[in-house]
mmCIF file of N, CA and C in Angstrom:
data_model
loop_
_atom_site.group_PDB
_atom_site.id
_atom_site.type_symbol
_atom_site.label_atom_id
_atom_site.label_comp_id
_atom_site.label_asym_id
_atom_site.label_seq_id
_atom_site.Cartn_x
_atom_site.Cartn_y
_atom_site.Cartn_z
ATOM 1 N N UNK A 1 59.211 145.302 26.056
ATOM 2 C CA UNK A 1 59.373 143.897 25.752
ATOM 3 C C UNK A 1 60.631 143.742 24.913
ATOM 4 N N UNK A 2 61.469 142.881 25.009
ATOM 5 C CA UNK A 2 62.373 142.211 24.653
ATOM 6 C C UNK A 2 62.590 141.303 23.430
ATOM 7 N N UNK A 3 62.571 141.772 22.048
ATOM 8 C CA UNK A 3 62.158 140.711 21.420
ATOM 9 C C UNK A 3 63.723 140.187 20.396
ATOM 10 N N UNK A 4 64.381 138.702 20.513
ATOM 11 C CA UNK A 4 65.457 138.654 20.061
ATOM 12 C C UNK A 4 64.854 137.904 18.974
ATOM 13 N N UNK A 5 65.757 137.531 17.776
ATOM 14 C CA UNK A 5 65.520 136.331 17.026
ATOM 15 C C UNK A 5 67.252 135.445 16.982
ATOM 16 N N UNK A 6 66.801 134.380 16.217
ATOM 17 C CA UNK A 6 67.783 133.246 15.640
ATOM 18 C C UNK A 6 67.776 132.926 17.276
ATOM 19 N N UNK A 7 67.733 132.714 18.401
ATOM 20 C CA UNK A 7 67.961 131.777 19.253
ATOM 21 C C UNK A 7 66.689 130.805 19.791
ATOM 22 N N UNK A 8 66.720 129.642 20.473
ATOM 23 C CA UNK A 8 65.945 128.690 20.268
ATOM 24 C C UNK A 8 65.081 129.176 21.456
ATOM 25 N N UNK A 9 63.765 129.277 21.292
ATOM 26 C CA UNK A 9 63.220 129.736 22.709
ATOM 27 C C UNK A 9 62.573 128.954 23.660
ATOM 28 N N UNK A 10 62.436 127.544 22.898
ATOM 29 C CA UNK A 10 62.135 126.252 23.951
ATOM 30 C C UNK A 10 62.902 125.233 24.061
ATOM 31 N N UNK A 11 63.936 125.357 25.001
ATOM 32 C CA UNK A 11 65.120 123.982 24.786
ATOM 33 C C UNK A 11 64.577 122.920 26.013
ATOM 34 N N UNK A 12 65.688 122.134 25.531
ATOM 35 C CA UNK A 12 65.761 120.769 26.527
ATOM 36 C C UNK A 12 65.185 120.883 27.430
ATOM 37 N N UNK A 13 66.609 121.755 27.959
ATOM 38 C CA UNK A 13 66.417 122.110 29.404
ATOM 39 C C UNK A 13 65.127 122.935 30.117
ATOM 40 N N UNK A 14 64.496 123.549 29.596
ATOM 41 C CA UNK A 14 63.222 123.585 29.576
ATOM 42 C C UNK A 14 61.835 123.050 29.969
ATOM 43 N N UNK A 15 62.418 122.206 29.019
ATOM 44 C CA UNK A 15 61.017 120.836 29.490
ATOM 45 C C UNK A 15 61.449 120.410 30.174
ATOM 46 N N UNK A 16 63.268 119.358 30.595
ATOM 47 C CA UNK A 16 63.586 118.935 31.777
ATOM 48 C C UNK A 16 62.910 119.375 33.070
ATOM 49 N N UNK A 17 63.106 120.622 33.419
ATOM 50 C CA UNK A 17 62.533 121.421 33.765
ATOM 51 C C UNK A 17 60.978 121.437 34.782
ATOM 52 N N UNK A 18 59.860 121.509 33.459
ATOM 53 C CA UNK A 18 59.005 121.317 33.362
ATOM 54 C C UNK A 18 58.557 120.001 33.793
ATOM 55 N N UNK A 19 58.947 118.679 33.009
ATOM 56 C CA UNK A 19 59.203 117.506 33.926
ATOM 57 C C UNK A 19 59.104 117.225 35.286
ATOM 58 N N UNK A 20 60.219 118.092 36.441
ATOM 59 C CA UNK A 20 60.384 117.852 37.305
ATOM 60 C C UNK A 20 59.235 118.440 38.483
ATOM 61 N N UNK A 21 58.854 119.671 37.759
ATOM 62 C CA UNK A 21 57.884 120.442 38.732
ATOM 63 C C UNK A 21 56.697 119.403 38.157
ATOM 64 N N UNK A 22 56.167 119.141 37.206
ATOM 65 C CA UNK A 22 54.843 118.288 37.146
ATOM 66 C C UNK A 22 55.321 117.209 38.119
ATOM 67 N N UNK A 23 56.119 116.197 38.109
ATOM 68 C CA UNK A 23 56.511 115.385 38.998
ATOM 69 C C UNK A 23 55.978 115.746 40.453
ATOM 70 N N UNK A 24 56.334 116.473 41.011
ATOM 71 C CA UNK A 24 56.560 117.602 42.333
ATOM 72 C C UNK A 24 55.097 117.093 42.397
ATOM 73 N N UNK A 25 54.105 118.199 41.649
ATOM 74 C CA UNK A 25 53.304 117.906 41.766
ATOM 75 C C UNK A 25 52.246 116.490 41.674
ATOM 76 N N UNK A 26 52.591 115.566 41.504
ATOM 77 C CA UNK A 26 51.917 114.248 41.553
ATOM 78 C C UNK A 26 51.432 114.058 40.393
ATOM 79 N N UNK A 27 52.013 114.764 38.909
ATOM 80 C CA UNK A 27 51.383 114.744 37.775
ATOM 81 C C UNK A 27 52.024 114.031 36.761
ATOM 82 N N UNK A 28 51.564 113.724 35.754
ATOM 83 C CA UNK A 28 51.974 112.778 34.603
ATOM 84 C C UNK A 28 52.610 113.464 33.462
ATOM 85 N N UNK A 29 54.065 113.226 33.750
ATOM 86 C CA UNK A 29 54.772 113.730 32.896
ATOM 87 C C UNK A 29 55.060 113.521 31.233
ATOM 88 N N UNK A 30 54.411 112.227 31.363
ATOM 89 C CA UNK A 30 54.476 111.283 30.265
ATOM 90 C C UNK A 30 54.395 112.359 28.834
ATOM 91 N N UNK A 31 52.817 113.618 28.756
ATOM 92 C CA UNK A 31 53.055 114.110 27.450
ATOM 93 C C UNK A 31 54.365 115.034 27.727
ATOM 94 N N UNK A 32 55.429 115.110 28.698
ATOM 95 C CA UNK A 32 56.320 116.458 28.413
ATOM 96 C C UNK A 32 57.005 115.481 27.797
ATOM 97 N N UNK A 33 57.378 114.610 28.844
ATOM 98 C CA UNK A 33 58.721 113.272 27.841
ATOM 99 C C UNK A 33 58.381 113.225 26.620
ATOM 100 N N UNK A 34 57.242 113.153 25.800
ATOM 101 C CA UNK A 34 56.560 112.856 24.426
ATOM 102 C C UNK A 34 57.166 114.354 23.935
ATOM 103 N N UNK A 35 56.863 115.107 24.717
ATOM 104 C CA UNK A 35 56.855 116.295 23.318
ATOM 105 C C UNK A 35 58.597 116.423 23.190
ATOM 106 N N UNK A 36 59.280 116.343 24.467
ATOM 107 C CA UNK A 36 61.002 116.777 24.547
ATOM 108 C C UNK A 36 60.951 115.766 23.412
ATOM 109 N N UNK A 37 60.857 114.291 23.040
ATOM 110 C CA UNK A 37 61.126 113.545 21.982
ATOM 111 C C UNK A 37 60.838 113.853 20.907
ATOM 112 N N UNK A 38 60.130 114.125 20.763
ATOM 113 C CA UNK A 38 59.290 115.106 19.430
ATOM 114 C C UNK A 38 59.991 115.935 19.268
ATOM 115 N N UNK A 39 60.392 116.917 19.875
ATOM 116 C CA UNK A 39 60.666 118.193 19.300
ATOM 117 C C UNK A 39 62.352 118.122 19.308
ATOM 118 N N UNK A 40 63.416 117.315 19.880
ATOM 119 C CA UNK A 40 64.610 117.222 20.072
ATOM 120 C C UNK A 40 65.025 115.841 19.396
ATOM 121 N N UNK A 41 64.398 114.888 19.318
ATOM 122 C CA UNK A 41 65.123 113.248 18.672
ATOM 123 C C UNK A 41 65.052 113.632 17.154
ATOM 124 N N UNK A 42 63.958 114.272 16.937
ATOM 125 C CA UNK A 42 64.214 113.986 15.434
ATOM 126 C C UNK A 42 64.976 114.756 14.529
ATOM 127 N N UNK A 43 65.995 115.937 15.168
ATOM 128 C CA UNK A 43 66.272 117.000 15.274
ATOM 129 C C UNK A 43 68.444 116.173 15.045
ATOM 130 N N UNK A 44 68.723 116.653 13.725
ATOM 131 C CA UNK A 44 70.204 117.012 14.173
ATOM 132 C C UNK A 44 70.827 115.676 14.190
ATOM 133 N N UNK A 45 72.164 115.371 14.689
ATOM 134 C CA UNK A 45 72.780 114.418 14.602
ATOM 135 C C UNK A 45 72.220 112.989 15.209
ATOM 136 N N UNK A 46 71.157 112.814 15.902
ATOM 137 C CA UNK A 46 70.802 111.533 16.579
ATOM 138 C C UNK A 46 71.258 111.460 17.989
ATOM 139 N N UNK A 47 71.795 112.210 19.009
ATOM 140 C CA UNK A 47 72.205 111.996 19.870
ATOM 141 C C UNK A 47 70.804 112.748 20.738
ATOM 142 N N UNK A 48 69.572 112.952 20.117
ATOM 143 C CA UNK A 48 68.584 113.725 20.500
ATOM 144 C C UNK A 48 68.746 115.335 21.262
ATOM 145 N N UNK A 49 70.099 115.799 21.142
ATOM 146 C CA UNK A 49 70.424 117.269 21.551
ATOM 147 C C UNK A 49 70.135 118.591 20.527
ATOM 148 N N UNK A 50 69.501 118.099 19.812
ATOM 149 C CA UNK A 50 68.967 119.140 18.762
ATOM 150 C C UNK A 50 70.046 120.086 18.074
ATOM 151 N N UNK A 51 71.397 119.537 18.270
ATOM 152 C CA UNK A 51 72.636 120.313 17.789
ATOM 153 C C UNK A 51 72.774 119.994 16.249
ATOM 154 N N UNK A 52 72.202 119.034 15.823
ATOM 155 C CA UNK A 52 73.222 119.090 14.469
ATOM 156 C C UNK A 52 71.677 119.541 13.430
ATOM 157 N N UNK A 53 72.480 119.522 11.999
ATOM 158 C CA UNK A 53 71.604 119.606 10.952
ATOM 159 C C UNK A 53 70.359 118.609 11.330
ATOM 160 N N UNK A 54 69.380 119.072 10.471
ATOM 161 C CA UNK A 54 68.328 117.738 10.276
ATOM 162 C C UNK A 54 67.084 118.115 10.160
ATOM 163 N N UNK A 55 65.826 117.330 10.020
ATOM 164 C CA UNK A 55 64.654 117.979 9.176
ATOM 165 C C UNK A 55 63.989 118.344 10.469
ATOM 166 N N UNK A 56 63.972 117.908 11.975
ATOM 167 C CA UNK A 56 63.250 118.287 12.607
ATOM 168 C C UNK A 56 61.945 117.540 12.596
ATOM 169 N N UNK A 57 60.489 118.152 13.501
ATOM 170 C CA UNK A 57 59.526 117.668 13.319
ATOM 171 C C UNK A 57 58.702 118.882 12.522
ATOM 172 N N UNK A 58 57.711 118.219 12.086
ATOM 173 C CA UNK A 58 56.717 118.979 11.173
ATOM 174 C C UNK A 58 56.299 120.508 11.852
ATOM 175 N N UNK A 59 56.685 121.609 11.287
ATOM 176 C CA UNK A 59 56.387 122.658 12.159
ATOM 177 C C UNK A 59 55.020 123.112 12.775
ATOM 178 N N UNK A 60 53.829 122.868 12.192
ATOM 179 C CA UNK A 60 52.840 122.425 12.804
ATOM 180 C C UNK A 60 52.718 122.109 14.068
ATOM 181 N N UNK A 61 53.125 120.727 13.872
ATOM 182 C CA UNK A 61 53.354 119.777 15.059
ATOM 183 C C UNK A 61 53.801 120.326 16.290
ATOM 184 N N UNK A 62 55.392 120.815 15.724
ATOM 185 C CA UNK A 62 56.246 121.754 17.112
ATOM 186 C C UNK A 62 55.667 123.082 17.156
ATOM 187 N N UNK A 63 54.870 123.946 16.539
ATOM 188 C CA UNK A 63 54.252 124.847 17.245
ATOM 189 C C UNK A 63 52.986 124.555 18.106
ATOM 190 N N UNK A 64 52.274 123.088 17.900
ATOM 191 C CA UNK A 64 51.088 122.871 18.875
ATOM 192 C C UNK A 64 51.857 122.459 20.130
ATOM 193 N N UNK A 65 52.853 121.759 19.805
ATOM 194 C CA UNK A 65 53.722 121.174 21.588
ATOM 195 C C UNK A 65 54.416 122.307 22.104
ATOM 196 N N UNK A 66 54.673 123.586 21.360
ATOM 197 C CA UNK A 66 55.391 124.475 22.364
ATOM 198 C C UNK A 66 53.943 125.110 22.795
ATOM 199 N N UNK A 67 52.630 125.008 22.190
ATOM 200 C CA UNK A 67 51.313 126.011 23.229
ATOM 201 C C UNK A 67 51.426 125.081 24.260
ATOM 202 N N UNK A 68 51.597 123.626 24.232
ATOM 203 C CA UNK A 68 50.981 123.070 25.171
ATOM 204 C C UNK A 68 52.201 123.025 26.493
ATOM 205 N N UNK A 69 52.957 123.286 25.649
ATOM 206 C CA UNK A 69 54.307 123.527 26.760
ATOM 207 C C UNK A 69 54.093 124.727 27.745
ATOM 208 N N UNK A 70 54.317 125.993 26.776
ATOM 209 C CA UNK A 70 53.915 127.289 27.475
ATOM 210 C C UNK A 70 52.377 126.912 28.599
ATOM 211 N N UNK A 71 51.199 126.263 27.972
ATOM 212 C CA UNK A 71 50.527 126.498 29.033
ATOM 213 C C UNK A 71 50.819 125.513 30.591
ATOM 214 N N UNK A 72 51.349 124.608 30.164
ATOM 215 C CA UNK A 72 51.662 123.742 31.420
ATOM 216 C C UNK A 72 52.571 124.834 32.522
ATOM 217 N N UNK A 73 53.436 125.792 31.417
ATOM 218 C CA UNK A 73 54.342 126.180 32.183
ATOM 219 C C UNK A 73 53.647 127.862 32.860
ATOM 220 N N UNK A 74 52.193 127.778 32.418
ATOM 221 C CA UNK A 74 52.229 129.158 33.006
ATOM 222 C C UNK A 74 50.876 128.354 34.518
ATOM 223 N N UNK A 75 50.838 127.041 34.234
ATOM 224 C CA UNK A 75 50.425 126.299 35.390
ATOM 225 C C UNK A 75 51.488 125.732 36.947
ATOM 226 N N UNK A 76 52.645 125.283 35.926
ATOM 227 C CA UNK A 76 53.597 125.054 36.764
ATOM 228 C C UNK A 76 55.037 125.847 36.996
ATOM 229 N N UNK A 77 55.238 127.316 36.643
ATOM 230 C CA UNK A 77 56.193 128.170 36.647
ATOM 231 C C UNK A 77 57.140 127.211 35.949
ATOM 232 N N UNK A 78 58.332 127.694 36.483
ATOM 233 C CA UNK A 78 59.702 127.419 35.976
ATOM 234 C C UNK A 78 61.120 128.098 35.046
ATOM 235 N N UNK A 79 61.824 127.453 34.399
ATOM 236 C CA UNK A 79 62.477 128.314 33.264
ATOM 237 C C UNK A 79 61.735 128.694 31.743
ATOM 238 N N UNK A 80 60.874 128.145 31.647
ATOM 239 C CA UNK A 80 60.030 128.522 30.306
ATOM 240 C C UNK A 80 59.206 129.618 31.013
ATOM 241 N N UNK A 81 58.523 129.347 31.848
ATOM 242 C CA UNK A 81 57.809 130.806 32.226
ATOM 243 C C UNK A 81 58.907 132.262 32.239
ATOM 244 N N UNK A 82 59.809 132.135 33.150
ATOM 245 C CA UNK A 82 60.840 132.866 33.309
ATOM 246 C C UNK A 82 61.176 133.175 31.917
ATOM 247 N N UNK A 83 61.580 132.503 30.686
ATOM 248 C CA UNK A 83 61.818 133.138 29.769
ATOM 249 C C UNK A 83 60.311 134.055 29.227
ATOM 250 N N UNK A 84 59.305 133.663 29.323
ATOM 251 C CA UNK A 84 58.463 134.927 29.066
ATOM 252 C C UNK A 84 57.985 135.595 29.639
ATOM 253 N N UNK A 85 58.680 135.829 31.105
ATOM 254 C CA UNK A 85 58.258 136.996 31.946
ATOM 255 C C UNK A 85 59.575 137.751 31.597
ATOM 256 N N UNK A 86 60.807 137.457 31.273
ATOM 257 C CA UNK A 86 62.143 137.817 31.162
ATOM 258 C C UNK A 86 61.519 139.138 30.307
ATOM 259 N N UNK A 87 60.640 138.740 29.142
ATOM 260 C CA UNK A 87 60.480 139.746 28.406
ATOM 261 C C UNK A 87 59.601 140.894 28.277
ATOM 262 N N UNK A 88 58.917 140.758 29.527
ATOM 263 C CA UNK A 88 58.033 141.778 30.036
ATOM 264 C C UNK A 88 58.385 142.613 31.260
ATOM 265 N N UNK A 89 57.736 143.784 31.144
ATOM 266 C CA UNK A 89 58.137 144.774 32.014
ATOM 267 C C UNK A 89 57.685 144.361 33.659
ATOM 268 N N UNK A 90 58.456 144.687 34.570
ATOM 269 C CA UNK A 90 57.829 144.603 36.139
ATOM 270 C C UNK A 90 56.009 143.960 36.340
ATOM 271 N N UNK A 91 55.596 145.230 36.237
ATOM 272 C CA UNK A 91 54.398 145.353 36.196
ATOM 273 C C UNK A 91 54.064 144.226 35.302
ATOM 274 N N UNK A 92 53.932 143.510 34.006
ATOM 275 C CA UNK A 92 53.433 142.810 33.179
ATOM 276 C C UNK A 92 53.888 141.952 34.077
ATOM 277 N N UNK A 93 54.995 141.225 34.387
ATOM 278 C CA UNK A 93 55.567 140.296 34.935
ATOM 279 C C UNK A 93 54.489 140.002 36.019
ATOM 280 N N UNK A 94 54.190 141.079 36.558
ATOM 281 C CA UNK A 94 52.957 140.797 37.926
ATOM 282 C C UNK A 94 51.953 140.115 37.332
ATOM 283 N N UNK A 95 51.579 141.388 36.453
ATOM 284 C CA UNK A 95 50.218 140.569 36.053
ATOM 285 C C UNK A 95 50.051 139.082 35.359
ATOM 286 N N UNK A 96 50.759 138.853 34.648
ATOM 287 C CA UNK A 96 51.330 137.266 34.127
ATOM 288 C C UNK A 96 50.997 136.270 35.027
ATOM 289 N N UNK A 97 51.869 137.171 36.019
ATOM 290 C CA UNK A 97 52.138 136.013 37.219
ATOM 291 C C UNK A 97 50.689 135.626 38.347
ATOM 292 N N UNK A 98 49.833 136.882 38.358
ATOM 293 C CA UNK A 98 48.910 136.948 39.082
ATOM 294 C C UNK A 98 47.682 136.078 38.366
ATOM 295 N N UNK A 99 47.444 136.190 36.786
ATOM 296 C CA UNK A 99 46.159 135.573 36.232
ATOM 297 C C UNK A 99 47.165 134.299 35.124
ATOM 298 N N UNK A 100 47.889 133.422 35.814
ATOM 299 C CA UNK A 100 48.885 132.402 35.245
ATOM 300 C C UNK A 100 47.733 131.630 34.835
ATOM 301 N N UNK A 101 47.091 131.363 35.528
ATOM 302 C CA UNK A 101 45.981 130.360 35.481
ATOM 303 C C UNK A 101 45.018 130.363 34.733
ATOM 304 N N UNK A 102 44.227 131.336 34.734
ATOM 305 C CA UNK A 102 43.099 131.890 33.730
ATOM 306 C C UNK A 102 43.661 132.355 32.343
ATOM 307 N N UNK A 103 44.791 132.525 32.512
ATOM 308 C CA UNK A 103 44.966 132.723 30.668
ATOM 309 C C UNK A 103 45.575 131.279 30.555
ATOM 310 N N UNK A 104 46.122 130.044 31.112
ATOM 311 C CA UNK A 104 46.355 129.066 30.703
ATOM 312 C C UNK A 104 44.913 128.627 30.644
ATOM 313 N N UNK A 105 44.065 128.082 31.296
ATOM 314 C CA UNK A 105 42.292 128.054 31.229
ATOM 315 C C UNK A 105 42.145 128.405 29.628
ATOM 316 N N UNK A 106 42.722 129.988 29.847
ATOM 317 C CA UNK A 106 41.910 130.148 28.517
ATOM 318 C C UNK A 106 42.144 129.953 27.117
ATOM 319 N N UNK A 107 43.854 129.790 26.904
ATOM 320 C CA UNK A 107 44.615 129.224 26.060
ATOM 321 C C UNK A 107 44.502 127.852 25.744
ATOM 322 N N UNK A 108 43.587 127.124 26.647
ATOM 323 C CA UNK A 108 43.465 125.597 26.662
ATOM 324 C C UNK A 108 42.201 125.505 25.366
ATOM 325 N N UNK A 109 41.405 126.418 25.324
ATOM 326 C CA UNK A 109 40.265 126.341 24.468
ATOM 327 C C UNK A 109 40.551 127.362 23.281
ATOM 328 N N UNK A 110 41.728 127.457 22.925
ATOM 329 C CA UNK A 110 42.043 128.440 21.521
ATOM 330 C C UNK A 110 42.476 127.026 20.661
ATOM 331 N N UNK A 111 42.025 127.481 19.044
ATOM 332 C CA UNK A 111 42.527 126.398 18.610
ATOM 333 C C UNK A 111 43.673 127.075 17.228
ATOM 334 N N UNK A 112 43.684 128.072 17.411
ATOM 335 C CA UNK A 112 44.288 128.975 16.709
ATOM 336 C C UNK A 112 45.072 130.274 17.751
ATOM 337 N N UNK A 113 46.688 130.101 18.119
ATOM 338 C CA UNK A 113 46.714 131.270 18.781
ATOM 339 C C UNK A 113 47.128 132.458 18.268
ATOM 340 N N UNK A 114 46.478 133.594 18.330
ATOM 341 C CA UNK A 114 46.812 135.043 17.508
ATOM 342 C C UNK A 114 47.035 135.888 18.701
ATOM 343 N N UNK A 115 47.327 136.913 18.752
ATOM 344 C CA UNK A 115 47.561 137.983 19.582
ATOM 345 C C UNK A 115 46.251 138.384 20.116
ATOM 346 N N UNK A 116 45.331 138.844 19.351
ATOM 347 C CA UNK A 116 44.296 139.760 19.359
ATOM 348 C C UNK A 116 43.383 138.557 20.199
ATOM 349 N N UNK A 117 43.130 137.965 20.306
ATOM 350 C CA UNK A 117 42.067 137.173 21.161
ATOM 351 C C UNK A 117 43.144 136.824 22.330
ATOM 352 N N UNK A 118 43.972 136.784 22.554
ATOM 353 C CA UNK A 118 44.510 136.676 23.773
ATOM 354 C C UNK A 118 44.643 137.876 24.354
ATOM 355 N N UNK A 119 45.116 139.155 23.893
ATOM 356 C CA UNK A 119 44.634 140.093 24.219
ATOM 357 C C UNK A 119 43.406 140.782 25.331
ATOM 358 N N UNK A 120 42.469 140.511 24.288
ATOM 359 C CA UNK A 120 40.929 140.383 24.567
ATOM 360 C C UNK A 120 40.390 139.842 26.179
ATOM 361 N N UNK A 121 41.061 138.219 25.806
ATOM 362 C CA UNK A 121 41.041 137.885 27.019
ATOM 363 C C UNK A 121 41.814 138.450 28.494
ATOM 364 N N UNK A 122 42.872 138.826 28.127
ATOM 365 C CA UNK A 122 43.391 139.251 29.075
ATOM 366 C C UNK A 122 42.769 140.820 29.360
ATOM 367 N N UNK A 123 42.507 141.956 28.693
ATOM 368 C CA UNK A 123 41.650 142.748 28.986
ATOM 369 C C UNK A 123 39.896 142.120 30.023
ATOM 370 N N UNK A 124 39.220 141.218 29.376
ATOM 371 C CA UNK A 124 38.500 140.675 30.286
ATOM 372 C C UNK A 124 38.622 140.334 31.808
ATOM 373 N N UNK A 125 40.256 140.287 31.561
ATOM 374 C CA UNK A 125 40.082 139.602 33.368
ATOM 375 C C UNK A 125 40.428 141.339 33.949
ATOM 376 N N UNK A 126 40.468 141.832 33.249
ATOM 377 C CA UNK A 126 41.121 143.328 34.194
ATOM 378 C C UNK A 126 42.205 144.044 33.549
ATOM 379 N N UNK A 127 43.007 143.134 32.577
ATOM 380 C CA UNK A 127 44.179 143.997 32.721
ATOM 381 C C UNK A 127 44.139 145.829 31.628
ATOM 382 N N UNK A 128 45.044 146.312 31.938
ATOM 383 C CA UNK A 128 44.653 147.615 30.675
ATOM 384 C C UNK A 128 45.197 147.427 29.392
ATOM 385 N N UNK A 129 44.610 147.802 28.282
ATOM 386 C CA UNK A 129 45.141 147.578 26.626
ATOM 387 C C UNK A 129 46.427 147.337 26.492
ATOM 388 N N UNK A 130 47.264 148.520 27.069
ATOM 389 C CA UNK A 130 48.970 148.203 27.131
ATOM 390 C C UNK A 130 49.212 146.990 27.246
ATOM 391 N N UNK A 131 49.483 146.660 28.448
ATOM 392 C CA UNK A 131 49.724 145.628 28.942
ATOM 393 C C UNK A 131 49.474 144.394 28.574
ATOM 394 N N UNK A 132 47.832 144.256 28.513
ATOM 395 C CA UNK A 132 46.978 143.045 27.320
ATOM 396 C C UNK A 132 47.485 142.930 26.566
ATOM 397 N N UNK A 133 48.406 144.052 25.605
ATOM 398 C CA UNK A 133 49.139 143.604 24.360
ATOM 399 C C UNK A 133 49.914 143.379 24.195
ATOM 400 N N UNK A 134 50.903 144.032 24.840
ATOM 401 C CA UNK A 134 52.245 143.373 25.041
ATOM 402 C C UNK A 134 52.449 141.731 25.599
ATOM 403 N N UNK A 135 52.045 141.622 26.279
ATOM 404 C CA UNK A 135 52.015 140.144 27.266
ATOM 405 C C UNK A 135 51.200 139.068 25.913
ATOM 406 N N UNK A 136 50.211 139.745 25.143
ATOM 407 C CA UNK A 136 49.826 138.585 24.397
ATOM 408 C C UNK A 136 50.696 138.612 22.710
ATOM 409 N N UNK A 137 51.294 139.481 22.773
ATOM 410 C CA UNK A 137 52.364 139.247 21.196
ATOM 411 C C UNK A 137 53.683 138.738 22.342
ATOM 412 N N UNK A 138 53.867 138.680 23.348
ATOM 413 C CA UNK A 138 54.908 138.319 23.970
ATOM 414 C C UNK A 138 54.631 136.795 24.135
ATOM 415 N N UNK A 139 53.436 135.839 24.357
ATOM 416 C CA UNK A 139 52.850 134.905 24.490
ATOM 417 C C UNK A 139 53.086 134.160 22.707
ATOM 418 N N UNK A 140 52.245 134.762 22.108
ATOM 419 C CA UNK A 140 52.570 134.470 21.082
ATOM 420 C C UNK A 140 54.053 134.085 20.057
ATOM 421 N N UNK A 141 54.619 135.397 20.329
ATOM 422 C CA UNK A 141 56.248 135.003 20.173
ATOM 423 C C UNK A 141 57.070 133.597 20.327
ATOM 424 N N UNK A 142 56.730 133.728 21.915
ATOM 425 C CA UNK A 142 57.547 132.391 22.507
ATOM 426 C C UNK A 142 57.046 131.052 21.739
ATOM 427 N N UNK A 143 56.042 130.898 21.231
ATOM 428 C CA UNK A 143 55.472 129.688 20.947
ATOM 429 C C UNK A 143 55.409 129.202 19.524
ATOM 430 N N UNK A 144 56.220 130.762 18.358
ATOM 431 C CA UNK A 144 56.270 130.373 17.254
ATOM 432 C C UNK A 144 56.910 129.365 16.675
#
């Protein structure tokens, strides 16, 4: 696994993104538009590009809209998924890709996300300890 810091791991373009495939699908984009506003308008010079100084939103706040981001996106692929398969090995990448669904399912009913219960879960559906762990501190990561 791949783990960088200081760069932003959920941008714009991202949710844009995300946006378009819910669209695709006949779905209501309305909370992604909410959260891109949230997490980018209040952010920096006012031009809502999250470039300049500024207080941002309550970190709280932007760590519950990036779970809910990540899980939309391990429902509807895209470039946010891609960035957290980017950081897993082949094999993890499979498995990610194969139980997308059931760990979004199951991420939908965490109200606290930690490693170790995502883990867990992902051992439940099959996968082996390795793997379970990596993929769920890799899950975790993206969403801090």
């Amino acid at each position: 696994m791949t783990i960088s810091t200081g760069e932003s791991l959920i941008t714009a373009a991202d949710i844009d993104d995300l946006i378009t495939r819910v669209r695709q699908t006949a779905g209501d984009p309305g909370p992604l538009e909410s959260a891109k506003a949230t997490l980018f308008s209040g952010n920096g010079n006012g031009n809502g590009d999250g470039t300049g100084p500024g207080p941002g939103p309550d970190p709280e706040a932007a760590r519950l809209i990036r779970q809910r981001l990540l899980v939309t996106a391990l429902r509807h692929g895209g470039a946010l998924l891609a960035k957290l398969l980017s950081r897993l090995s082949p094999r993890e990448t499979a498995m990610v890709r194969r139980y997308a669904h059931r760990l979004a399912n199951f991420l939908d009913t965490l109200e606290v996300w930690a490693a170790q219960p995502v883990m867990l879960a992902l051992m439940r559906f099959g996968l082996p300890y390795g793997e379970a762990e990596t993929i769920a501190v890799a899950v975790t990561l993206l969403v801090r």
